[in-house]
Amino acid sequence: LLLCFFFLLFRMEALVSLATREQSAEVKDWDEALANFISAEAKEWSPEDKSTVLNFFAAQLVKDQWPESTIVSALTTIKIISRSKTHLQALYTEEMFAWLSTFIQSSSIQPETQLEALRVILNLNILDMGKSAKLLSIREEHYLGLVQLLKGASRPAAYLLCRIIFYFALDKGMAKRLTQDATTLYDSLVSVVLTYSCYQNQLEGLSDKEDPAAAERRQVVSAALKVLFNLTVEQEVPERMHRKISDESFNEFGRAILAILSHGVEECYKPPPSRAERASRAAQRKKERKRRQARPDPLGYVGHTATVVNTSKEELNGLTGIVTSYDEVKERYSLKLHSDSTRLLALKPVNLECASSSNSNGLAQDTEARAETEERKDVDKEEEEEEEEEEETGRVVLASLPYVQHDTGSSSSSVPNSVDMVEVQTDVSHLLIYLPAEFVGIFTNYPKALEGLCRLMDRQAAKLSNVKKEGDRILTPILMTLNNVIKESHFARNYVKSRVFGDLADPNDQPEEKEDPSLSEGEKNKKNMEAKGPSVDSLAERGTMRYVLLKNVMALNYQLKQSVSEFLFNVCDGDSKEYLRLVGFGAGVGLLAEKGLPGFAGLTQKAINIDDVIKSGKKL
């Protein structure tokens, strides 16, 4: 290990030696030293050596005297050295950033050289975002030049550019400068999403888990969506992004994000039938069963036996007998019984021999009659199963959903740090928070996209049940998105409400509650404070979306509690009575008091401050 350490230092020493010569070293010497350093990827060096090499590179690159191949090796070396955050002062200069920006925009450089320069800028951004943004913002042509490169950029370049702009957009001052010419930036980002999402081919080139090219496209699309979100959020006065791009581009963009959200959705959620519908279907099935039972059973008894003739129908000439026929399509024989009313057939099923002709009771067994009886049994069984299904609540049980059974962050792609479709869908959902109200109405025509959003909610709710921390970061963003959708779309509101509450969703379709005389006064008061329907703590409700949401209405994390409460209030269309029915008076009254709704105003002033109680030393 010691020898290896000195060997790595020697690789750095070669660069230091060339950088400190009084006379300029030959290009071939630099090429050899840089190649050796890159191949070794030395990770240990002294601060002095690092500063010496970087100072030399910063001065030499700005002079632009090296051939492009040597510049690429120098940029790769800078990228390696800058992985550690210290002693990078030589790179954070106005001259260095000006050279990098101009160099990248040059039409004469090779694509790989451009990519290495972009990687250096990205590294410097990550290590010190504020300083990088400040240096690039000095000259407008530098940062706007990066934006202009987006249109028509290759996949790797588009990804790096989006990540660079993403970090710039985190700085409010830089975000404001980037959006001065809003049309250029937003159109470029939307163009990236439309180009690499492959939405017109049903995401065929985007969703393939095994294709490295598809994984790269997902990285680019995800990065572009994150930039669009950051640009909107970080402005002091957030503006809807649709105002900054052309109508045509926005419509195309809308179709792309709807296609992304619909990915993986084969069928939408079907709400359970109403109680009236279930009662009507049950009555119809009962009537049909009675009708079938009143019909004579085809396998009945007759009064006499007679000799059976196994022959053709023509040869029977009116006599009792079995006719054999062969179905060439189904490749099987069938037997049909022909008899008159004065004779009884007794048939042994194994060898088709007849019973004696003496007077005795026998069972006439006809193949078609037997099939009819079996069919009747199957119908009765299917009806029983259907009745059992209709008794279910219709609420989504998270543990039974296949799309929440795996880690959403994992990916089988061969591309390092790959982005899966769930992350792309999540980026879209974040952006939906800031899309215009008129846009969300499109979900009425694209219910699969709405189901895609609901499945993201399922995933996050399942993750919250497992993690049990940072709930505001896990569940709040998707609830904000759905809030924006259900507030503007009656269809979406009813769809989500039914999906969460199942057969409890319709207030007009609930059975009349009868008072239980066995309950004490205290138990009655407790029941009146709880949500209507099965107890949230019951085993049947455990793990449902209703369970997760109602439990978090009383969460200690205020932001999580508030976002869940607001979501459920909007699901109930702002109806306080309906909200209390589904959430419970004890859990729901807090939000209504905060909103100052009639009948609830002033409750917050009368509430006990737990922090004050704890400070006073009193017991809760």
Coordinates of C-alpha atoms in Angstrom, one line a residue:
L1 CA 0.0 0.0 0.0
L2 CA 2.9 2.4 0.8
L3 CA 4.5 1.7 -2.5
C4 CA 1.2 2.2 -4.3
F5 CA 0.7 5.5 -2.4
F6 CA 4.2 6.8 -3.5
F7 CA 3.5 5.5 -7.1
L8 CA 0.3 7.7 -7.2
L9 CA 2.2 10.6 -5.8
F10 CA 4.8 10.1 -8.5
R11 CA 2.1 10.3 -11.1
M12 CA 1.1 13.7 -9.7
E13 CA 4.8 14.7 -9.4
A14 CA 5.2 14.4 -13.1
L15 CA 2.4 17.0 -13.6
V16 CA 3.9 19.2 -10.9
S17 CA 7.3 18.9 -12.5
L18 CA 6.0 20.0 -15.9
A19 CA 3.9 22.8 -14.4
T20 CA 6.9 24.3 -12.6
R21 CA 9.5 24.3 -15.4
E22 CA 11.0 27.6 -16.3
Q23 CA 10.6 26.8 -19.9
S24 CA 7.4 25.5 -21.4
A25 CA 7.3 21.7 -21.7
E26 CA 6.6 20.0 -25.0
V27 CA 3.0 19.0 -25.7
K28 CA 4.0 15.4 -26.1
D29 CA 5.4 15.5 -22.5
W30 CA 2.1 16.8 -21.3
D31 CA 0.2 14.2 -23.2
E32 CA 2.2 11.4 -21.7
A33 CA 2.0 12.8 -18.1
L34 CA -1.7 13.5 -18.4
A35 CA -2.4 10.0 -19.8
N36 CA -0.5 8.4 -16.9
F37 CA -2.3 10.4 -14.3
I38 CA -5.8 9.7 -15.8
S39 CA -5.2 6.0 -16.1
A40 CA -4.0 5.8 -12.5
E41 CA -6.8 8.1 -11.3
A42 CA -4.7 9.2 -8.3
K43 CA -6.8 10.1 -5.4
E44 CA -4.1 11.3 -3.0
W45 CA -2.0 14.4 -3.4
S46 CA -0.7 17.2 -1.3
P47 CA -2.7 20.5 -1.2
E48 CA 0.3 22.4 -2.6
D49 CA 0.7 20.0 -5.6
K50 CA -3.0 20.3 -6.3
S51 CA -2.9 24.1 -6.3
T52 CA 0.2 24.2 -8.4
V53 CA -1.3 22.0 -11.2
L54 CA -4.7 23.8 -11.2
N55 CA -3.1 27.2 -11.3
F56 CA -1.0 26.2 -14.3
F57 CA -4.1 24.7 -16.1
A58 CA -6.2 27.8 -15.4
A59 CA -3.5 30.0 -17.0
Q60 CA -2.6 27.7 -19.8
L61 CA -6.2 26.8 -20.9
V62 CA -7.2 30.5 -21.1
K63 CA -4.3 31.1 -23.5
D64 CA -5.8 28.4 -25.8
Q65 CA -2.4 27.2 -27.0
W66 CA -2.8 23.5 -26.6
P67 CA -4.3 21.2 -29.3
E68 CA -7.8 19.9 -28.6
S69 CA -6.6 16.4 -27.6
T70 CA -4.4 17.8 -24.9
I71 CA -7.2 20.1 -23.7
V72 CA -9.5 17.1 -23.3
S73 CA -6.9 15.3 -21.1
A74 CA -6.4 18.5 -19.1
L75 CA -10.2 18.8 -18.5
T76 CA -10.4 15.2 -17.5
T77 CA -7.6 15.7 -15.0
I78 CA -9.4 18.8 -13.6
K79 CA -12.6 16.7 -13.3
I80 CA -10.7 14.1 -11.3
I81 CA -8.8 16.6 -9.0
S82 CA -12.0 18.6 -8.4
R83 CA -13.7 15.6 -6.8
S84 CA -12.3 16.8 -3.5
K85 CA -13.8 20.2 -2.5
T86 CA -10.7 22.0 -1.1
H87 CA -8.0 24.1 -2.8
L88 CA -10.0 24.9 -6.0
Q89 CA -9.6 28.6 -5.9
A90 CA -7.7 28.7 -9.2
L91 CA -10.8 27.3 -11.0
Y92 CA -13.3 29.7 -9.5
T93 CA -12.2 32.8 -11.5
E94 CA -14.1 34.9 -14.0
E95 CA -11.5 34.1 -16.7
M96 CA -11.8 30.3 -16.2
F97 CA -15.6 30.3 -16.4
A98 CA -15.5 32.7 -19.4
W99 CA -13.1 30.4 -21.2
L100 CA -15.2 27.3 -20.4
S101 CA -18.4 28.9 -21.6
T102 CA -16.9 30.2 -24.8
F103 CA -15.1 26.9 -25.4
I104 CA -18.3 24.9 -25.0
Q105 CA -20.2 27.1 -27.5
S106 CA -17.5 26.8 -30.2
S107 CA -18.7 25.1 -33.3
S108 CA -15.3 23.7 -34.1
I109 CA -14.7 21.5 -31.0
Q110 CA -15.4 17.8 -30.9
P111 CA -18.5 16.4 -29.0
E112 CA -16.3 14.6 -26.5
T113 CA -14.4 17.7 -25.7
Q114 CA -17.6 19.6 -25.2
L115 CA -18.9 16.9 -22.8
E116 CA -15.7 17.0 -20.7
A117 CA -16.0 20.8 -20.4
L118 CA -19.6 20.4 -19.3
R119 CA -18.7 17.9 -16.7
V120 CA -16.1 20.3 -15.2
I121 CA -18.7 23.0 -15.0
L122 CA -21.2 20.6 -13.4
N123 CA -18.6 19.5 -10.8
L124 CA -17.8 23.1 -10.0
N125 CA -21.6 23.9 -9.7
I126 CA -22.1 21.0 -7.3
L127 CA -19.1 21.9 -5.1
D128 CA -20.0 25.6 -4.8
M129 CA -23.3 26.5 -6.5
G130 CA -23.3 30.1 -5.3
K131 CA -19.9 31.0 -6.5
S132 CA -20.4 29.3 -9.9
A133 CA -23.7 31.1 -10.5
K134 CA -22.1 34.4 -9.5
L135 CA -19.2 34.0 -11.9
L136 CA -21.3 32.9 -14.8
S137 CA -23.9 35.6 -14.3
I138 CA -21.3 38.4 -14.8
R139 CA -21.6 38.1 -18.6
E140 CA -25.0 37.4 -20.1
E141 CA -23.8 35.6 -23.2
H142 CA -22.1 33.0 -21.0
Y143 CA -25.2 31.6 -19.2
L144 CA -27.6 32.2 -22.1
G145 CA -25.2 30.4 -24.4
L146 CA -25.6 27.3 -22.3
V147 CA -29.4 27.6 -22.7
Q148 CA -29.1 27.9 -26.4
L149 CA -27.1 24.8 -26.6
L150 CA -30.0 22.8 -25.3
K151 CA -31.9 22.8 -28.6
G152 CA -30.5 20.1 -30.8
A153 CA -28.0 18.9 -28.1
S154 CA -27.0 15.2 -28.1
R155 CA -28.4 13.0 -25.3
P156 CA -25.3 13.2 -23.0
A157 CA -24.9 17.0 -23.6
A158 CA -28.6 17.7 -23.0
Y159 CA -28.4 15.8 -19.7
L160 CA -25.3 17.7 -18.5
L161 CA -26.8 21.0 -19.6
C162 CA -30.1 20.4 -17.8
R163 CA -28.2 19.4 -14.6
I164 CA -26.1 22.6 -14.8
I165 CA -29.1 24.8 -15.3
F166 CA -30.9 22.9 -12.5
Y167 CA -28.2 24.1 -10.0
F168 CA -28.3 27.6 -11.4
A169 CA -32.1 27.7 -11.0
L170 CA -31.7 27.0 -7.3
D171 CA -30.3 30.5 -6.9
K172 CA -33.1 33.0 -7.1
G173 CA -30.9 35.7 -8.7
M174 CA -29.7 33.3 -11.4
A175 CA -33.2 31.9 -11.9
K176 CA -34.4 35.5 -12.6
R177 CA -31.7 36.1 -15.1
L178 CA -32.3 32.8 -16.8
T179 CA -35.9 33.6 -17.3
Q180 CA -35.5 37.1 -18.6
D181 CA -35.7 35.7 -22.1
A182 CA -38.3 33.2 -20.8
T183 CA -39.4 31.9 -24.2
T184 CA -36.0 30.7 -25.2
L185 CA -35.3 28.8 -22.0
Y186 CA -38.8 27.2 -21.5
D187 CA -39.1 26.3 -25.2
S188 CA -35.7 24.7 -25.1
L189 CA -36.6 22.6 -22.0
V190 CA -40.0 21.6 -23.4
S191 CA -38.3 20.7 -26.6
V192 CA -35.9 18.4 -24.7
V193 CA -38.9 16.7 -23.0
L194 CA -40.8 16.2 -26.3
T195 CA -37.7 15.0 -28.1
Y196 CA -36.6 12.3 -25.6
S197 CA -39.9 11.2 -24.1
C198 CA -40.9 9.3 -27.3
Y199 CA -44.6 10.0 -26.3
Q200 CA -45.8 9.7 -29.9
N201 CA -44.5 6.1 -30.0
Q202 CA -46.3 5.3 -26.7
L203 CA -43.0 5.8 -24.8
E204 CA -41.5 2.9 -26.6
G205 CA -38.0 4.4 -26.5
L206 CA -38.3 5.6 -22.9
S207 CA -39.7 2.9 -20.8
D208 CA -37.6 -0.1 -21.8
K209 CA -35.7 -1.2 -18.6
E210 CA -33.1 -3.2 -20.5
D211 CA -32.2 -0.6 -23.2
P212 CA -29.3 1.6 -22.1
A213 CA -30.5 4.3 -24.6
A214 CA -33.9 4.3 -23.0
A215 CA -32.2 4.8 -19.6
E216 CA -30.3 7.8 -20.9
R217 CA -33.5 9.3 -22.3
R218 CA -35.2 8.9 -18.9
Q219 CA -32.2 10.7 -17.3
V220 CA -32.5 13.6 -19.8
V221 CA -36.3 13.9 -19.4
S222 CA -36.1 13.7 -15.6
A223 CA -33.4 16.4 -15.5
A224 CA -35.4 18.8 -17.8
L225 CA -38.6 18.3 -15.7
K226 CA -36.7 19.1 -12.6
V227 CA -35.4 22.3 -14.1
L228 CA -38.8 23.4 -15.2
F229 CA -40.1 22.9 -11.6
N230 CA -37.2 24.7 -10.0
L231 CA -37.5 27.7 -12.4
T232 CA -41.1 28.1 -11.4
V233 CA -40.6 27.6 -7.7
E234 CA -37.6 29.8 -7.1
Q235 CA -39.0 32.9 -8.6
E236 CA -40.2 35.5 -6.1
V237 CA -43.5 35.7 -8.0
P238 CA -44.1 32.3 -9.4
E239 CA -45.7 32.4 -12.9
R240 CA -47.4 29.6 -14.7
M241 CA -45.1 28.1 -17.1
H242 CA -47.7 27.9 -19.9
R243 CA -47.5 31.7 -20.2
K244 CA -43.9 31.4 -21.2
I245 CA -44.2 29.0 -24.1
S246 CA -46.2 28.9 -27.3
D247 CA -49.7 27.3 -27.2
E248 CA -48.6 24.7 -29.7
S249 CA -45.6 23.6 -27.6
F250 CA -47.7 23.6 -24.4
N251 CA -50.4 21.4 -26.0
E252 CA -47.7 19.0 -27.2
F253 CA -46.1 19.1 -23.7
G254 CA -49.5 18.3 -22.2
R255 CA -49.9 15.2 -24.3
A256 CA -46.4 14.1 -23.4
I257 CA -46.9 14.3 -19.7
L258 CA -50.3 12.6 -19.9
A259 CA -48.6 9.7 -21.8
I260 CA -45.9 9.5 -19.1
L261 CA -48.5 9.4 -16.3
S262 CA -50.5 6.7 -18.1
H263 CA -47.5 4.4 -18.4
G264 CA -48.1 1.0 -16.8
V265 CA -51.9 1.6 -16.3
E266 CA -53.8 -1.1 -18.0
E267 CA -57.1 -0.6 -16.2
C268 CA -58.5 2.3 -14.1
Y269 CA -60.1 1.8 -10.7
K270 CA -63.7 0.7 -10.8
P271 CA -65.8 2.0 -7.9
P272 CA -67.9 -0.5 -6.0
P273 CA -71.7 -0.6 -7.0
S274 CA -74.1 1.3 -4.9
R275 CA -76.2 -0.5 -2.3
A276 CA -79.3 -0.1 -4.4
E277 CA -77.5 -1.7 -7.4
R278 CA -76.2 -4.6 -5.2
A279 CA -79.7 -5.2 -3.8
S280 CA -81.2 -5.2 -7.4
R281 CA -78.6 -7.6 -8.6
A282 CA -79.1 -9.9 -5.7
A283 CA -82.9 -9.9 -6.2
Q284 CA -82.4 -10.7 -9.9
R285 CA -80.1 -13.6 -9.1
K286 CA -82.5 -15.0 -6.5
K287 CA -85.3 -14.8 -9.0
E288 CA -83.2 -16.6 -11.7
R289 CA -82.3 -19.4 -9.2
K290 CA -85.9 -20.0 -8.4
R291 CA -86.8 -20.2 -12.1
R292 CA -84.1 -22.8 -12.7
Q293 CA -85.1 -24.8 -9.7
A294 CA -88.7 -24.9 -10.9
R295 CA -87.6 -26.4 -14.2
P296 CA -87.5 -30.2 -14.3
D297 CA -84.1 -31.8 -13.9
P298 CA -83.0 -33.4 -17.2
L299 CA -81.6 -36.3 -15.3
G300 CA -85.0 -37.8 -14.2
Y301 CA -86.5 -41.3 -13.8
V302 CA -88.8 -43.2 -16.2
G303 CA -91.0 -46.2 -15.5
H304 CA -89.7 -49.2 -17.5
T305 CA -86.4 -50.6 -18.9
A306 CA -85.9 -51.8 -22.4
T307 CA -83.1 -53.2 -24.6
V308 CA -80.7 -50.5 -25.7
V309 CA -79.5 -50.4 -29.3
N310 CA -76.2 -48.6 -29.9
T311 CA -76.6 -47.7 -33.6
S312 CA -77.5 -44.9 -36.0
K313 CA -80.7 -42.9 -35.7
E314 CA -82.0 -44.1 -39.0
E315 CA -81.7 -47.8 -38.0
L316 CA -83.5 -47.2 -34.7
N317 CA -86.8 -46.7 -36.5
G318 CA -88.5 -45.2 -33.5
L319 CA -87.1 -47.7 -31.0
T320 CA -85.4 -46.7 -27.7
G321 CA -81.6 -46.5 -28.1
I322 CA -78.3 -44.6 -28.0
V323 CA -77.0 -42.8 -31.0
T324 CA -73.3 -42.3 -31.2
S325 CA -71.9 -39.3 -33.2
Y326 CA -68.4 -37.9 -33.6
D327 CA -67.5 -34.2 -33.6
E328 CA -64.5 -33.7 -35.9
V329 CA -63.9 -30.1 -34.6
K330 CA -63.9 -31.0 -30.9
E331 CA -62.5 -34.4 -31.6
R332 CA -64.8 -36.2 -29.3
Y333 CA -67.8 -38.6 -29.3
S334 CA -71.2 -37.7 -28.0
L335 CA -74.1 -39.9 -27.0
K336 CA -77.8 -39.0 -27.4
L337 CA -80.7 -40.9 -25.9
H338 CA -83.8 -41.6 -28.0
S339 CA -86.8 -43.3 -26.3
D340 CA -90.6 -43.4 -26.3
S341 CA -92.8 -42.8 -23.2
T342 CA -93.5 -46.5 -22.6
R343 CA -90.0 -47.7 -22.1
L344 CA -87.3 -47.1 -19.5
L345 CA -83.6 -47.1 -20.3
A346 CA -81.1 -48.1 -17.6
L347 CA -77.6 -47.5 -18.9
K348 CA -74.3 -48.5 -17.3
P349 CA -71.8 -45.7 -17.9
V350 CA -68.7 -47.8 -18.3
N351 CA -69.4 -50.3 -21.1
L352 CA -72.8 -48.9 -22.4
E353 CA -74.5 -52.2 -21.7
C354 CA -78.2 -52.2 -21.0
A355 CA -79.8 -53.4 -17.8
S356 CA -82.3 -56.3 -17.9
S357 CA -85.7 -55.7 -19.3
S358 CA -87.4 -56.6 -16.1
N359 CA -89.7 -54.0 -14.4
S360 CA -87.4 -51.9 -12.2
N361 CA -86.6 -48.2 -11.6
G362 CA -83.4 -47.0 -13.4
L363 CA -81.6 -43.6 -13.9
A364 CA -81.6 -42.4 -17.4
Q365 CA -78.2 -40.7 -17.9
D366 CA -78.0 -38.5 -20.9
T367 CA -74.6 -36.8 -21.7
E368 CA -76.2 -33.5 -22.7
A369 CA -78.4 -33.5 -19.6
R370 CA -75.4 -34.1 -17.4
A371 CA -73.6 -31.2 -19.0
E372 CA -76.6 -29.0 -18.4
T373 CA -76.7 -29.9 -14.7
E374 CA -72.9 -29.2 -14.4
E375 CA -73.5 -25.8 -16.1
R376 CA -76.2 -25.0 -13.6
K377 CA -73.9 -25.7 -10.7
D378 CA -71.2 -23.5 -12.3
V379 CA -73.6 -20.6 -12.7
D380 CA -74.7 -20.9 -9.1
K381 CA -71.0 -20.9 -8.0
E382 CA -70.2 -17.8 -10.1
E383 CA -73.2 -16.0 -8.6
E384 CA -72.1 -16.8 -5.1
E385 CA -68.6 -15.5 -5.8
E386 CA -70.0 -12.3 -7.4
E387 CA -72.1 -11.7 -4.3
E388 CA -69.0 -12.1 -2.1
E389 CA -67.1 -9.6 -4.3
E390 CA -69.9 -7.0 -4.1
E391 CA -69.8 -7.2 -0.3
E392 CA -66.2 -5.8 -0.4
T393 CA -65.6 -2.2 0.4
G394 CA -63.9 -1.2 -2.8
R395 CA -61.1 0.6 -0.9
V396 CA -57.5 0.2 -2.1
V397 CA -55.4 -2.1 0.0
L398 CA -51.8 -1.1 -0.5
A399 CA -50.2 -4.4 0.3
S400 CA -52.1 -6.1 -2.5
L401 CA -50.9 -3.7 -5.2
P402 CA -48.1 -5.1 -7.4
Y403 CA -46.7 -1.7 -8.3
V404 CA -45.8 -0.9 -4.6
Q405 CA -44.2 -4.3 -3.9
H406 CA -40.7 -3.2 -5.0
D407 CA -38.2 -0.4 -4.3
T408 CA -39.1 2.4 -6.6
G409 CA -35.6 3.7 -6.6
S410 CA -34.1 0.5 -8.0
S411 CA -33.5 -0.1 -11.6
S412 CA -32.4 -3.1 -13.7
S413 CA -30.7 -0.8 -16.3
S414 CA -27.1 -1.2 -17.1
V415 CA -26.6 2.6 -17.0
P416 CA -25.1 3.9 -13.7
N417 CA -27.4 6.1 -11.5
S418 CA -30.2 5.2 -13.9
V419 CA -33.6 6.9 -13.5
D420 CA -36.7 4.6 -13.7
M421 CA -40.2 5.5 -15.0
V422 CA -41.5 6.1 -11.5
E423 CA -39.0 9.0 -11.0
V424 CA -40.0 10.5 -14.3
Q425 CA -43.7 10.3 -13.4
T426 CA -42.9 11.8 -10.0
D427 CA -41.1 14.7 -11.7
V428 CA -44.2 15.2 -13.8
S429 CA -46.5 15.2 -10.8
H430 CA -44.4 17.9 -9.1
L431 CA -44.7 20.1 -12.2
L432 CA -48.5 19.7 -12.2
I433 CA -48.7 21.8 -9.0
Y434 CA -47.9 24.8 -11.2
L435 CA -49.8 24.0 -14.3
P436 CA -52.9 26.1 -15.1
A437 CA -56.3 25.3 -13.8
E438 CA -57.7 24.8 -17.3
F439 CA -55.1 22.1 -18.0
V440 CA -56.2 19.7 -15.2
G441 CA -59.7 19.4 -16.9
I442 CA -58.0 17.2 -19.5
F443 CA -57.9 14.4 -16.9
T444 CA -61.6 13.9 -17.6
N445 CA -60.7 12.6 -21.0
Y446 CA -57.6 10.8 -19.8
P447 CA -58.6 8.8 -16.7
K448 CA -55.5 6.6 -17.1
A449 CA -53.3 9.6 -16.4
L450 CA -55.4 10.3 -13.3
E451 CA -55.0 6.7 -12.2
G452 CA -51.2 7.1 -12.7
L453 CA -51.2 10.0 -10.2
C454 CA -53.2 7.9 -7.8
R455 CA -50.7 5.1 -8.1
L456 CA -47.9 7.5 -7.2
M457 CA -50.0 8.3 -4.1
D458 CA -50.3 4.6 -3.4
R459 CA -46.5 4.2 -3.7
Q460 CA -45.7 7.1 -1.4
A461 CA -48.3 6.0 1.2
A462 CA -46.8 2.5 1.2
K463 CA -43.3 4.0 1.6
L464 CA -44.6 6.2 4.4
S465 CA -46.0 3.1 6.2
N466 CA -42.6 1.5 6.0
V467 CA -40.3 4.5 6.7
K468 CA -42.5 6.3 9.3
K469 CA -40.3 9.5 9.1
E470 CA -40.0 12.5 6.9
G471 CA -43.6 12.0 6.0
D472 CA -44.0 15.6 4.8
R473 CA -41.3 14.9 2.1
I474 CA -42.7 11.6 1.1
L475 CA -46.5 12.1 0.9
T476 CA -47.0 15.9 0.8
P477 CA -45.8 16.6 -2.8
I478 CA -48.2 14.1 -4.5
L479 CA -51.1 15.3 -2.3
M480 CA -50.4 18.9 -3.4
T481 CA -50.5 17.7 -7.0
L482 CA -53.8 15.9 -6.5
N483 CA -55.2 18.9 -4.7
N484 CA -54.6 21.0 -7.7
V485 CA -56.3 18.5 -9.9
I486 CA -59.4 17.7 -7.8
K487 CA -60.1 21.4 -7.0
E488 CA -60.7 22.0 -10.7
S489 CA -62.1 18.7 -11.9
H490 CA -65.4 17.2 -10.7
F491 CA -64.6 13.9 -12.4
A492 CA -61.2 13.7 -10.7
R493 CA -62.6 14.6 -7.3
N494 CA -65.2 11.8 -7.4
Y495 CA -62.7 9.4 -8.8
V496 CA -60.1 10.0 -6.0
K497 CA -62.8 10.1 -3.3
S498 CA -64.2 6.7 -4.4
R499 CA -60.6 5.3 -4.6
V500 CA -59.8 6.3 -1.0
F501 CA -63.1 5.7 0.7
G502 CA -64.7 3.0 -1.5
D503 CA -68.3 2.3 -0.6
L504 CA -68.2 5.1 2.1
A505 CA -67.7 7.8 -0.6
D506 CA -71.4 8.4 -1.4
P507 CA -73.2 10.0 1.6
N508 CA -76.6 9.1 0.1
D509 CA -75.7 5.4 -0.2
Q510 CA -75.1 4.6 3.4
P511 CA -77.2 2.2 5.6
E512 CA -79.2 3.8 8.4
E513 CA -77.3 3.6 11.6
K514 CA -79.0 2.0 14.6
E515 CA -78.1 3.0 18.1
D516 CA -76.5 0.2 20.1
P517 CA -78.2 0.1 23.5
S518 CA -75.3 -1.9 25.0
L519 CA -72.9 1.1 24.7
S520 CA -72.3 3.3 27.6
E521 CA -72.6 7.1 27.4
G522 CA -68.8 7.5 27.1
E523 CA -68.6 4.9 24.4
K524 CA -71.3 6.6 22.5
N525 CA -69.5 9.9 22.7
K526 CA -66.3 8.3 21.5
K527 CA -68.1 6.7 18.5
N528 CA -69.6 10.0 17.6
M529 CA -66.2 11.6 17.4
E530 CA -64.8 8.9 15.0
A531 CA -65.1 8.7 11.3
K532 CA -68.2 6.9 9.9
G533 CA -67.7 3.4 8.7
P534 CA -65.5 0.6 10.0
S535 CA -63.0 1.5 12.7
V536 CA -59.7 2.7 11.2
D537 CA -57.9 0.4 13.7
S538 CA -59.8 -2.7 12.6
L539 CA -57.8 -5.4 10.9
A540 CA -59.8 -5.1 7.7
E541 CA -58.9 -1.4 7.3
R542 CA -55.2 -1.8 8.2
G543 CA -53.1 -1.0 5.2
T544 CA -55.7 0.7 3.1
M545 CA -55.3 4.2 1.7
R546 CA -58.1 5.4 4.0
Y547 CA -56.1 4.0 7.0
V548 CA -52.9 5.8 6.0
L549 CA -54.6 9.2 5.4
L550 CA -56.9 9.2 8.5
K551 CA -54.0 8.2 10.7
N552 CA -51.9 11.1 9.4
V553 CA -54.7 13.6 10.0
M554 CA -53.6 13.4 13.6
A555 CA -49.8 13.2 12.8
L556 CA -47.3 15.1 15.0
N557 CA -45.6 16.4 11.9
Y558 CA -47.6 19.5 11.3
Q559 CA -46.8 19.9 7.6
L560 CA -47.9 16.3 6.9
K561 CA -51.0 16.7 9.0
Q562 CA -51.9 19.9 7.2
S563 CA -51.4 18.5 3.7
V564 CA -53.4 15.4 4.4
S565 CA -56.2 17.4 6.0
E566 CA -56.4 19.9 3.1
F567 CA -56.4 17.0 0.6
L568 CA -59.3 15.3 2.3
F569 CA -61.2 18.6 2.7
N570 CA -60.9 19.2 -1.1
V571 CA -61.8 15.5 -1.8
C572 CA -65.1 16.4 0.1
D573 CA -65.4 19.5 -2.2
G574 CA -65.0 21.8 0.8
D575 CA -68.2 20.5 2.5
S576 CA -67.5 20.6 6.2
K577 CA -70.3 18.2 7.1
E578 CA -69.1 15.6 4.6
Y579 CA -65.5 16.1 5.7
L580 CA -66.4 15.4 9.4
R581 CA -68.4 12.3 8.3
L582 CA -65.4 10.8 6.6
V583 CA -62.6 12.0 8.9
G584 CA -64.4 12.2 12.2
F585 CA -65.2 15.2 14.4
G586 CA -62.2 14.7 16.7
A587 CA -59.7 14.6 13.9
G588 CA -61.3 17.0 11.5
V589 CA -62.4 19.9 13.7
G590 CA -58.9 21.4 13.9
L591 CA -58.7 22.2 10.1
L592 CA -62.3 23.7 10.2
A593 CA -61.3 25.9 13.1
E594 CA -58.2 27.1 11.3
K595 CA -60.3 28.0 8.3
G596 CA -62.7 29.9 10.6
L597 CA -65.7 28.2 9.1
P598 CA -69.1 29.1 10.6
G599 CA -69.6 27.2 13.8
F600 CA -65.9 26.5 14.3
A601 CA -64.4 30.0 14.4
G602 CA -62.7 30.8 17.7
L603 CA -61.9 27.2 18.7
T604 CA -58.2 27.7 18.1
Q605 CA -58.2 30.5 20.8
K606 CA -59.7 28.1 23.3
A607 CA -57.3 25.3 22.5
I608 CA -54.6 24.2 25.0
N609 CA -51.1 24.9 24.0
I610 CA -49.2 21.7 24.7
D611 CA -45.8 23.5 24.7
D612 CA -47.0 25.8 27.5
V613 CA -48.3 22.9 29.5
I614 CA -45.0 21.1 29.2
K615 CA -43.1 24.2 30.2
S616 CA -45.3 24.6 33.3
G617 CA -44.5 21.1 34.5
K618 CA -48.1 20.0 34.5
K619 CA -49.1 16.5 33.4
L620 CA -51.0 16.1 30.2

